Coordinates of C-alpha atoms and ligand atoms in Angstrom, one line a residue:
Chain A
X12 CA 111.1 74.7 46.9
X13 CA 113.9 72.9 48.7
X14 CA 114.1 75.9 51.1
X15 CA 110.4 76.1 51.8
X16 CA 110.3 72.5 52.5
X17 CA 113.2 72.8 54.9
X18 CA 111.6 75.6 56.8
X19 CA 107.9 74.8 56.7
X20 CA 107.5 71.1 56.3
X21 CA 110.5 69.1 57.5
X22 CA 110.6 70.4 61.1
X23 CA 106.9 69.5 61.6
X24 CA 107.4 66.1 60.1
X25 CA 110.3 65.6 62.5
X26 CA 108.2 66.7 65.5
X27 CA 105.4 64.3 64.5
X28 CA 107.6 61.3 63.7
X29 CA 109.5 61.3 67.0
X30 CA 106.9 62.7 69.4
X31 CA 108.6 61.4 72.5
X32 CA 111.7 63.4 71.7
X33 CA 109.4 66.3 70.9
X34 CA 107.8 66.0 74.3
X35 CA 111.2 66.0 75.9
X36 CA 112.1 69.2 74.1
X37 CA 108.9 70.8 75.2
X38 CA 109.5 69.8 78.8
X39 CA 113.0 71.1 78.7
X40 CA 111.6 74.4 77.4
X41 CA 109.0 74.6 80.1
X42 CA 111.7 74.2 82.8
X43 CA 113.8 77.0 81.3
X44 CA 110.7 79.0 80.9
X45 CA 110.0 78.7 84.6
X46 CA 113.3 80.4 85.4
X47 CA 112.6 83.2 82.9
X48 CA 109.1 83.6 84.5
X49 CA 110.6 83.9 88.0
X50 CA 113.1 86.6 86.9
X51 CA 110.4 88.4 85.0
X52 CA 108.1 88.2 88.0
X53 CA 110.6 90.1 90.1
X54 CA 110.7 92.8 87.4
X55 CA 106.9 93.1 87.2
X56 CA 106.4 93.3 91.0
X57 CA 108.8 96.2 91.4
X58 CA 107.6 97.9 88.2
X59 CA 104.0 97.8 89.3
X60 CA 104.6 99.1 92.8
X61 CA 107.1 101.8 92.2
X62 CA 107.2 102.4 88.5
X63 CA 110.9 101.6 88.6
X64 CA 112.4 99.4 85.8
X65 CA 114.8 97.4 87.9
X66 CA 117.8 96.8 85.8
X67 CA 119.5 95.0 88.7
X68 CA 116.9 92.1 88.9
X69 CA 119.4 89.8 87.2
X70 CA 122.2 90.7 89.6
X71 CA 119.9 90.2 92.5
X72 CA 119.5 86.6 91.4
X73 CA 123.2 86.2 91.3
X74 CA 123.7 88.0 94.6
X75 CA 121.1 85.8 96.3
X76 CA 122.7 82.7 95.0
X77 CA 126.2 83.9 95.9
X78 CA 125.1 84.7 99.4
X79 CA 123.5 81.2 99.8
X80 CA 126.6 79.4 98.5
X81 CA 128.9 81.6 100.6
X82 CA 127.0 80.9 103.8
X83 CA 127.1 77.2 103.1
X84 CA 130.8 77.3 102.4
X85 CA 131.2 78.8 105.8
X86 CA 129.7 75.7 107.3
X87 CA 126.0 76.8 107.7
X88 CA 123.5 74.0 107.1
X89 CA 121.1 74.4 104.2
X90 CA 118.2 75.6 106.2
X91 CA 120.3 78.2 108.1
X92 CA 121.9 79.4 104.9
X93 CA 118.4 79.8 103.4
X94 CA 117.1 81.9 106.3
X95 CA 120.3 83.9 106.3
X96 CA 120.0 84.7 102.6
X97 CA 116.3 85.7 103.0
X98 CA 117.3 88.1 105.8
X99 CA 120.1 89.5 103.6
X100 CA 117.6 90.1 100.7
X101 CA 115.2 91.8 103.1
X102 CA 118.1 94.0 104.4
X103 CA 118.9 94.8 100.8
X104 CA 115.3 96.0 100.3
X105 CA 115.6 98.3 103.3
X106 CA 118.9 99.6 102.0
X107 CA 117.4 100.2 98.5
X108 CA 114.5 102.1 100.0
X109 CA 116.8 104.1 102.3
X110 CA 119.5 105.0 99.8
X111 CA 117.7 105.2 96.5
X112 CA 113.9 105.3 96.4
X113 CA 113.4 107.7 99.3
X114 CA 115.7 110.2 97.8
X115 CA 114.7 109.8 94.2
X116 CA 111.0 109.7 94.6
X117 CA 109.3 112.1 92.2
X118 CA 112.3 112.1 89.9
X119 CA 112.1 111.2 86.3
X120 CA 111.8 107.5 85.5
X121 CA 115.1 107.5 83.7
X122 CA 116.8 108.7 86.8
X123 CA 115.5 105.8 88.8
X124 CA 116.4 103.4 86.0
X125 CA 119.9 104.7 86.0
X126 CA 120.1 104.3 89.7
X127 CA 119.2 100.6 89.4
X128 CA 122.1 100.2 86.8
X129 CA 124.3 101.6 89.5
X130 CA 122.8 99.2 92.0
X131 CA 123.6 96.3 89.8
X132 CA 127.3 97.2 89.8
X133 CA 127.3 97.7 93.5
X134 CA 125.6 94.3 94.1
X135 CA 127.9 92.5 91.8
X136 CA 131.0 94.1 93.2
X137 CA 129.8 93.5 96.8
X138 CA 128.9 89.9 96.1
X139 CA 132.3 89.1 94.6
X140 CA 134.2 91.0 97.2
X141 CA 132.6 89.1 100.0
X142 CA 132.2 85.7 98.5
X143 CA 134.9 85.6 95.8
X144 CA 134.4 85.5 92.0
X145 CA 135.2 81.9 91.2
X146 CA 132.5 79.6 89.9
X147 CA 130.8 77.8 92.7
X148 CA 128.8 74.6 92.7
X149 CA 125.4 74.9 94.5
X150 CA 124.1 71.8 96.0
X151 CA 121.3 72.0 98.5
X152 CA 120.4 68.4 98.3
X153 CA 117.7 68.4 95.7
X154 CA 117.5 64.9 94.2
X155 CA 118.4 64.7 90.6
X156 CA 117.8 61.1 89.5
X157 CA 116.5 60.6 86.0
X158 CA 113.4 58.5 85.5
X159 CA 111.0 57.6 82.7
X160 CA 107.3 58.2 82.2
X161 CA 105.7 56.7 79.1
X162 CA 109.1 56.6 77.4
X163 CA 109.7 60.3 78.2
X164 CA 112.9 60.9 80.1
X165 CA 112.5 63.2 83.1
X166 CA 114.7 64.4 85.9
X167 CA 113.6 64.7 89.5
X168 CA 115.5 68.0 89.8
X169 CA 113.6 69.5 86.9
X170 CA 110.3 68.4 88.3
X171 CA 111.3 69.8 91.7
X172 CA 112.3 73.1 90.1
X173 CA 109.0 73.4 88.2
X174 CA 107.0 72.5 91.2
X175 CA 108.7 75.1 93.4
X176 CA 108.2 77.7 90.8
X177 CA 104.5 76.9 90.6
X178 CA 104.1 76.9 94.4
X179 CA 105.9 80.2 94.6
X180 CA 103.7 81.8 92.0
X181 CA 100.6 80.4 93.7
X182 CA 101.6 81.8 97.1
X183 CA 102.3 85.2 95.6
X184 CA 99.0 85.2 93.7
X185 CA 97.1 84.5 96.9
X186 CA 99.2 87.0 98.8
X187 CA 98.5 89.8 96.3
X188 CA 94.9 89.1 95.8
X189 CA 93.5 88.3 99.1
X190 CA 95.5 90.2 101.7
X191 CA 95.4 93.7 103.0
X192 CA 99.0 94.2 101.8
X193 CA 98.1 92.9 98.4
X194 CA 95.2 95.3 98.1
X195 CA 97.5 98.1 99.2
X196 CA 100.0 97.0 96.6
X197 CA 97.5 97.1 93.8
X198 CA 96.4 100.5 95.0
X199 CA 99.9 101.8 95.0
X200 CA 100.5 100.4 91.5
X201 CA 97.4 102.2 90.3
X202 CA 97.9 105.7 91.8
X203 CA 100.5 106.8 94.3
X204 CA 98.7 110.0 95.4
X205 CA 95.4 108.3 96.0
X206 CA 97.1 105.4 97.8
X207 CA 98.7 107.8 100.2
X208 CA 95.5 109.6 100.9
X209 CA 93.8 106.4 102.0
X210 CA 96.6 105.7 104.4
X211 CA 98.9 103.4 102.6
X212 CA 102.5 104.0 103.6
X213 CA 104.4 104.0 100.3
X214 CA 107.8 103.2 101.7
X215 CA 106.6 100.1 103.6
X216 CA 105.1 98.9 100.3
X217 CA 108.3 99.5 98.5
X218 CA 110.3 97.5 101.1
X219 CA 107.8 94.6 100.9
X220 CA 108.0 94.6 97.1
X221 CA 111.8 94.6 96.9
X222 CA 111.9 91.9 99.6
X223 CA 109.6 89.7 97.7
X224 CA 111.5 90.4 94.4
X225 CA 114.7 89.4 96.3
X226 CA 113.1 86.1 97.4
X227 CA 111.8 85.4 94.0
X228 CA 115.4 86.1 92.8
X229 CA 116.7 83.6 95.4
X230 CA 114.4 80.8 94.2
X231 CA 115.5 81.5 90.6
X232 CA 119.1 81.6 91.7
X233 CA 118.9 78.3 93.5
X234 CA 117.3 76.6 90.5
X235 CA 119.7 78.0 87.9
X236 CA 122.7 77.9 90.1
X237 CA 122.2 74.2 91.0
X238 CA 122.0 73.4 87.3
X239 CA 124.9 75.4 85.9
X240 CA 126.9 76.7 88.9
X241 CA 126.9 80.1 90.5
X242 CA 128.8 82.5 88.4
X243 CA 128.5 85.9 86.8
X244 CA 126.6 84.6 83.8
X245 CA 123.7 83.9 86.1
X246 CA 122.9 87.6 86.1
X247 CA 122.6 87.5 82.3
X248 CA 119.3 85.5 82.5
X249 CA 117.9 88.9 83.2
X250 CA 118.5 89.7 79.5
X251 CA 116.1 86.9 78.7
X252 CA 113.5 88.5 81.0
X253 CA 113.3 91.5 78.7
X254 CA 111.6 89.6 75.8
X255 CA 109.5 87.9 78.3
X256 CA 108.3 91.3 79.6
X257 CA 107.6 92.5 76.1
X258 CA 105.5 89.4 75.5
X259 CA 103.7 89.4 78.8
X260 CA 103.3 93.1 79.5
X261 CA 105.3 95.0 82.1
X262 CA 102.6 95.1 84.7
X263 CA 101.0 91.7 84.4
X264 CA 101.9 88.9 86.8
X265 CA 100.1 86.2 84.7
X266 CA 101.8 87.8 81.7
X267 CA 105.3 87.2 83.2
X268 CA 104.5 83.6 83.8
X269 CA 102.9 82.8 80.5
X270 CA 105.5 84.9 78.7
X271 CA 108.3 83.1 80.3
X272 CA 106.9 79.7 79.4
X273 CA 106.3 80.7 75.8
X274 CA 109.8 82.0 75.4
X275 CA 111.3 79.0 77.1
X276 CA 109.4 76.5 75.0
X277 CA 109.7 78.5 71.8
X278 CA 113.4 78.9 71.9
X279 CA 114.0 75.2 72.7
X280 CA 111.8 74.1 69.8
X281 CA 113.4 76.7 67.5
X282 CA 116.9 75.6 68.5
X283 CA 116.3 71.9 67.9
X284 CA 114.1 72.0 64.8
X285 CA 115.2 75.1 63.0
X286 CA 118.6 75.7 64.5
X287 CA 120.5 73.6 62.0
X288 CA 119.1 75.7 59.2
X289 CA 120.8 78.7 60.7
X290 CA 124.0 76.9 61.7
X291 CA 122.9 76.5 65.3
X292 CA 122.8 78.6 68.4
X293 CA 119.6 80.5 67.6
X294 CA 118.5 80.0 71.2
X295 CA 120.4 83.1 72.1
X296 CA 118.6 85.5 69.8
X297 CA 115.3 83.8 69.0
X298 CA 113.5 85.2 72.1
X299 CA 114.3 88.8 70.9
X300 CA 113.0 88.1 67.4
X301 CA 109.8 86.6 68.8
X302 CA 109.4 89.6 71.1
X303 CA 110.0 92.0 68.2
X304 CA 107.4 90.4 66.0
X305 CA 105.0 90.3 68.9
X306 CA 105.6 94.0 69.6
X307 CA 104.3 94.8 66.1
X308 CA 101.0 93.3 66.7
X309 CA 100.4 93.8 70.5
X310 CA 102.5 96.5 71.9
X311 CA 100.8 96.3 75.3
X312 CA 101.8 92.7 75.7
X313 CA 99.6 89.6 76.1
X314 CA 97.8 90.7 79.3
X315 CA 98.7 94.4 79.5
X316 CA 95.9 96.9 79.2
X317 CA 95.2 98.3 75.8
X318 CA 97.2 101.5 75.3
X319 CA 94.8 104.2 74.3
X320 CA 96.4 107.4 73.1
X321 CA 94.8 110.4 74.8
X322 CA 94.8 113.6 72.8
Chain B
X56 CA 72.1 128.8 105.1
X57 CA 70.0 125.8 106.2
X58 CA 69.2 124.8 109.7
X59 CA 71.2 121.8 110.7
X60 CA 71.1 119.2 113.4
X61 CA 74.7 119.3 114.6
X62 CA 76.0 121.8 117.1
X63 CA 79.2 123.4 116.0
X64 CA 81.9 122.8 118.6
X65 CA 85.5 123.9 119.4
X66 CA 88.4 123.9 116.9
X67 CA 89.1 120.4 115.6
X68 CA 92.1 121.7 113.6
X69 CA 94.1 124.9 114.0
X70 CA 96.4 126.2 111.4
X71 CA 98.9 128.7 112.8
X72 CA 101.4 130.9 111.0
X73 CA 101.9 128.6 108.0
X74 CA 104.4 129.6 105.4
X75 CA 104.9 127.5 102.3
X76 CA 107.0 128.3 99.3
X77 CA 108.2 126.4 96.2
X78 CA 111.5 127.8 95.2
X79 CA 110.7 131.5 94.6
X80 CA 106.9 131.0 94.6
X81 CA 105.2 131.8 97.9
X82 CA 102.1 129.6 98.0
X83 CA 101.1 130.4 101.5
X84 CA 102.3 133.3 103.8
X85 CA 101.5 133.4 107.4
X86 CA 98.1 131.7 107.2
X87 CA 96.2 131.0 110.4
X88 CA 92.6 129.8 110.8
X89 CA 90.7 127.0 112.4
X90 CA 88.2 124.3 111.4
X91 CA 85.6 123.7 114.0
X92 CA 84.0 120.4 114.9
X93 CA 80.9 119.5 112.8
X94 CA 81.1 122.6 110.7
X95 CA 81.4 123.0 106.9
X96 CA 84.1 125.4 106.2
X97 CA 84.6 126.8 102.7
X98 CA 88.1 127.9 101.5
X99 CA 87.7 130.3 98.6
X100 CA 90.0 132.5 96.5
X101 CA 91.1 133.2 93.0
X102 CA 93.2 130.7 90.9
X103 CA 96.6 130.2 92.4
X104 CA 95.6 131.7 95.8
X105 CA 97.0 128.7 97.6
X106 CA 93.8 126.8 98.4
X107 CA 94.9 123.4 97.3
X108 CA 98.3 124.0 98.9
X109 CA 96.5 124.6 102.2
X110 CA 94.7 121.2 102.0
X111 CA 97.9 119.6 101.0
X112 CA 99.6 121.0 104.1
X113 CA 96.8 119.8 106.3
X114 CA 97.0 116.2 105.2
X115 CA 100.7 116.1 104.9
X116 CA 101.3 116.1 101.2
X117 CA 103.2 119.4 101.5
X118 CA 105.5 120.3 104.4
X119 CA 105.3 124.0 105.4
X120 CA 108.6 125.8 106.0
X121 CA 107.1 127.5 109.0
X122 CA 104.0 127.2 111.2
X123 CA 102.1 124.5 112.9
X124 CA 99.0 122.4 112.6
X125 CA 97.1 121.4 115.7
X126 CA 94.7 118.6 115.2
X127 CA 92.7 116.9 117.9
X128 CA 94.8 118.8 120.4
X129 CA 98.1 117.6 119.0
X130 CA 100.5 120.1 117.5
X131 CA 102.9 119.1 114.7
X132 CA 105.1 120.6 112.1
X133 CA 105.3 117.8 109.6
X134 CA 103.1 114.9 109.0
X135 CA 103.0 112.1 106.5
X136 CA 99.9 111.6 104.4
X137 CA 99.4 108.0 105.5
X138 CA 99.7 109.1 109.1
X139 CA 97.1 111.8 108.5
X140 CA 94.8 109.2 107.1
X141 CA 95.3 107.1 110.3
X142 CA 94.2 110.0 112.5
X143 CA 90.9 110.4 110.6
X144 CA 91.6 112.8 107.8
X145 CA 90.3 111.8 104.4
X146 CA 90.2 113.8 101.2
X147 CA 89.5 114.1 97.5
X148 CA 91.6 115.8 94.9
X149 CA 91.1 118.7 92.5
X150 CA 92.3 116.5 89.6
X151 CA 90.6 113.3 90.7
X152 CA 93.0 110.6 92.0
X153 CA 91.2 107.3 91.7
X154 CA 92.4 103.8 91.1
X155 CA 91.5 103.9 87.5
X156 CA 91.9 100.2 86.9
X157 CA 89.6 99.1 89.7
X158 CA 85.8 99.0 89.9
X159 CA 83.8 101.5 91.8
X160 CA 83.3 98.9 94.5
X161 CA 87.0 98.2 94.8
X162 CA 87.9 101.8 94.9
X163 CA 85.6 102.4 97.8
X164 CA 86.7 99.2 99.5
X165 CA 90.3 100.5 99.3
X166 CA 89.1 103.5 101.4
X167 CA 88.5 101.0 104.2
X168 CA 92.0 99.6 104.1
X169 CA 93.0 101.1 107.3
X170 CA 90.0 99.6 109.0
X171 CA 91.0 96.1 108.0
X172 CA 92.7 94.3 110.9
X173 CA 92.9 90.6 110.4
X174 CA 96.3 89.3 109.7
X175 CA 97.1 88.0 106.3
X176 CA 97.1 84.3 106.9
X177 CA 93.5 84.4 108.0
X178 CA 92.7 86.6 105.0
X179 CA 94.6 84.2 102.7
X180 CA 92.4 81.4 103.9
X181 CA 89.3 83.7 103.7
X182 CA 88.0 81.9 106.7
X183 CA 86.3 82.5 110.0
X184 CA 86.8 85.9 111.5
X185 CA 88.5 87.2 108.4
X186 CA 85.4 86.3 106.3
X187 CA 83.1 88.0 108.8
X188 CA 85.3 91.1 108.7
X189 CA 85.3 91.1 104.9
X190 CA 81.5 90.9 105.0
X191 CA 81.2 93.8 107.5
X192 CA 83.4 95.9 105.2
X193 CA 81.4 94.9 102.2
X194 CA 78.2 95.9 104.0
X195 CA 79.5 99.4 104.9
X196 CA 80.7 99.9 101.4
X197 CA 77.3 99.0 100.1
X198 CA 75.7 101.6 102.4
X199 CA 78.0 104.2 100.9
X200 CA 77.1 103.1 97.4
X201 CA 73.4 103.4 98.2
X202 CA 73.9 106.8 99.9
X203 CA 75.7 108.2 96.9
X204 CA 73.2 106.6 94.5
X205 CA 75.8 104.8 92.4
X206 CA 74.4 101.3 92.5
X207 CA 74.4 101.0 88.8
X208 CA 78.1 101.5 88.3
X209 CA 79.4 99.4 91.2
X210 CA 81.2 97.0 88.9
X211 CA 82.4 99.5 86.3
X212 CA 86.1 100.3 86.1
X213 CA 86.2 104.0 87.2
X214 CA 88.5 105.0 84.3
X215 CA 85.4 104.6 82.1
X216 CA 83.1 106.7 84.1
X217 CA 82.1 110.3 83.2
X218 CA 83.8 113.0 85.2
X219 CA 80.9 113.8 87.5
X220 CA 80.5 110.2 88.6
X221 CA 84.3 109.8 89.1
X222 CA 84.0 112.7 91.6
X223 CA 81.2 110.9 93.4
X224 CA 83.2 107.7 93.6
X225 CA 86.2 109.6 95.0
X226 CA 83.9 111.1 97.7
X227 CA 82.7 107.6 98.4
X228 CA 86.2 106.3 98.9
X229 CA 86.9 109.2 101.3
X230 CA 83.7 108.4 103.2
X231 CA 84.6 104.7 103.5
X232 CA 87.3 105.6 105.9
X233 CA 84.7 107.1 108.2
X234 CA 86.8 110.3 108.6
X235 CA 86.5 112.9 111.4
X236 CA 87.8 115.5 109.0
X237 CA 86.9 115.5 105.3
X238 CA 88.9 117.7 102.9
X239 CA 87.2 118.2 99.5
X240 CA 89.2 120.0 96.8
X241 CA 86.7 121.5 94.3
X242 CA 84.2 118.6 94.6
X243 CA 81.8 120.3 92.1
X244 CA 84.2 121.6 89.5
X245 CA 83.2 120.8 86.0
X246 CA 79.7 119.5 86.9
X247 CA 76.4 120.6 85.5
X248 CA 73.7 122.2 87.6
X249 CA 72.0 119.0 88.4
X250 CA 75.2 117.2 89.4
X251 CA 76.2 120.1 91.6
X252 CA 72.9 120.0 93.4
X253 CA 73.4 116.3 94.1
X254 CA 76.9 116.9 95.3
X255 CA 75.7 119.7 97.7
X256 CA 73.0 117.4 99.1
X257 CA 75.6 114.6 99.7
X258 CA 77.9 117.0 101.5
X259 CA 75.2 118.4 103.7
X260 CA 73.9 114.9 104.4
X261 CA 77.3 113.6 105.4
X262 CA 77.7 116.5 107.7
X263 CA 74.2 116.0 109.2
X264 CA 74.1 112.3 109.5
X265 CA 77.6 111.5 110.6
X266 CA 78.6 114.9 112.1
X267 CA 81.7 114.8 109.8
X268 CA 83.7 118.1 109.8
X269 CA 84.2 119.2 106.3
X270 CA 86.6 121.7 104.7
X271 CA 86.0 122.3 101.0
X272 CA 87.3 124.4 98.3
X273 CA 84.8 125.8 95.8
X274 CA 84.7 128.4 93.1
X275 CA 80.9 128.6 92.7
X276 CA 79.9 131.4 95.1
X277 CA 76.2 130.5 95.2
X278 CA 77.2 127.0 96.4
X279 CA 79.6 128.4 99.0
X280 CA 76.9 130.7 100.4
X281 CA 74.4 127.9 100.5
X282 CA 76.2 125.2 102.3
X283 CA 79.0 126.6 104.4
X284 CA 78.9 127.7 108.0
X285 CA 82.1 129.7 107.6
X286 CA 84.3 130.9 104.9
X287 CA 88.1 131.5 104.7
X288 CA 89.3 133.7 101.9
X289 CA 92.8 133.4 100.5
X290 CA 94.5 135.7 98.0
X291 CA 98.1 135.5 96.8
X292 CA 98.8 133.0 99.6
X293 CA 97.5 135.3 102.3
X294 CA 94.3 135.0 104.3
X295 CA 92.3 138.2 103.6
X296 CA 89.0 137.3 105.4
X297 CA 87.4 134.7 107.7
X298 CA 83.8 134.7 108.9
X299 CA 80.2 133.7 108.1
X300 CA 79.2 133.7 104.4
X301 CA 77.3 137.0 105.0
X302 CA 80.2 138.7 106.7
X303 CA 82.6 137.6 103.9
X304 CA 80.2 138.7 101.2
X305 CA 80.0 142.1 102.7
X306 CA 83.7 142.5 103.2
X307 CA 85.2 145.3 101.1
X308 CA 88.7 143.6 100.7
X309 CA 87.1 140.4 99.5
X310 CA 84.9 142.1 97.0
X311 CA 87.9 144.0 95.6
X312 CA 90.3 141.1 95.6
X313 CA 88.1 138.2 94.8
X314 CA 84.4 138.5 94.1
X315 CA 84.8 141.2 91.5
X316 CA 87.3 139.1 89.5
X317 CA 85.8 135.7 89.9
X318 CA 82.2 136.9 89.2
X319 CA 83.2 137.9 85.7
X320 CA 85.1 134.6 85.3
X321 CA 82.3 132.4 86.5
X322 CA 79.8 134.2 84.4
X323 CA 81.8 133.8 81.2
X324 CA 82.5 130.2 82.1
X325 CA 78.8 129.6 82.5
X326 CA 77.9 131.2 79.2
X327 CA 80.6 129.2 77.4
Ligands
ATP628 N1 104.0 121.2 93.8 C1 104.1 122.5 93.5 N2 105.3 122.8 93.0 C2 105.5 124.1 92.7 N3 104.6 125.1 92.8 C3 103.4 124.8 93.3 C4 103.1 123.4 93.7 N4 101.9 123.4 94.2 C5 101.4 124.7 94.1 N5 102.3 125.5 93.6 C6 102.2 126.9 93.4 O1 101.6 127.5 94.5 C7 100.6 128.5 94.2 C8 99.3 128.1 94.8 O2 98.8 127.0 94.1 P1 97.5 126.2 94.6 O3 97.3 125.0 93.7 O4 97.5 126.0 96.0 O5 96.4 127.3 94.2 P2 94.8 127.1 94.2 O6 94.3 128.2 95.1 O7 94.4 125.8 94.6 O8 94.4 127.4 92.7 P3 93.3 126.8 91.8 O9 92.0 127.5 92.1 O10 93.7 127.1 90.4 O11 93.2 125.4 92.1 C9 100.6 128.6 92.7 O12 101.4 129.6 92.3 C10 101.2 127.2 92.2 O13 101.8 127.4 91.0
MG629 MG1 93.5 124.2 93.6

């Protein structure tokens, strides 16, 4: 009885009794969730367009952040460093197409997957070789004053991060739904052969998609890096993107966003209200358990198409 | 053969000395022929003769080890599929390649992708000239839908359509590009008699109304004899005959190599 009470009653009583604190927990979760969403979004874009499960997405976040910090350390003003980093990420997309995709097209998926593992080592090594491996602070001048709304404590930085995430997602949604390139991208995602036959250049699409994934990575890198410093562990947020993808479906952009938010909020709430029952630190594995349970009921993800077995 | 409005002109595309092999398999050996402006050319031959490979060479999916393709007066050895599409070559596939997640309308719209010109900011705003352009594309897609008599399925995701209709949508997507050369890989395979008749009518009408040059692969000999102006026969990767349907039908080599074999096959297939 005691146990049931501790698991199923007490946490909800806590939530209800101090709802301002609860709101703060939820908001903190949403903000973490936005980061997860951004990383997952990078995965989804590349997976849709080229069928490649890009293991290096997390390292791309790190690499983008490292490049940005590195350029600023060399005296570049923020705007110049930003442009420089964007250019580097575009160059990276060209290189990936040139060295990997072009040569491995038509190979087994597992081969492409392995090659992205290789890419993640190359990127990490390259980033540390050029910019050094010590932890760096990233400060691009985003205000971070705390303030209060209706008793709930908020931070300007968090608000800024959430807003940029939302704007980015909005821009991408418009880009992919209403433009010629977006239409081409959806065609490529659906059927390579057919896309080629209507005149869509596959390689150009790949370059565009990897560039966009690089920029999404940059935004995630800025937000995360400004919060907790630019260091290797940054690339580990990609590990959190995996449960997000399971939840949202590997090919769904809205799925990546909603999935990220669910995982972000879910793990914060679990940590605060149920964590003590497990001796704390459940934030690290909660997402996986959530994804696993979810997998049992909806293997195709929240927004993925229903998987129909053809026999 | 029916009497048709268009005058058949000079060679639009010339295939010369094409060799294509996959490892040890010789798919095409020293194949030469031409496709003339405004004609309907049928490519026939037993299974594995290299017919699909030939179409794949023409629109750049396969790159021959030897030989050249001359199209609209330009000679080339290799070409990329998207570049072929730009020069006005559209096609359908033996094993249907549609955007299965999209509706009929969107599939056909995608066929017009190369014709869309406005830059993306305009499009993003869906404003002014971009809006007019979108409307124009819509209108032409609607004409194709009317032409192919598929109004009732315009919003249906094509993955859910029966085979015969999928083939029709695929033709629609190819037509949306307003091609000069249309390549059809077995457009009537797996269809019932009625569907075949419809498809024949569409092919003839496209050729008549727009003057589109068509090269098609077909196994049903009665269809081939009915709609084609000329026939090229492949067997084991070689061209064994080339001429009007009547000439080809009377050709000894063709009868031995192909007609004898395939007749039995198509009859058993029809009985089944
Ligand atoms: N991508 C490929 N890789 C390896 N071999 C191929 C490939 N494409 C075709 N071939 C081989 O080339 C030969 C010709 O095949 P092709 O598909 O052109 O024949 P086809 O005349 O279209 O036959 P069907 O009537 O069955 O469609 C066959 O032996 C086939 O196995
Ligand atoms: Mg074939």
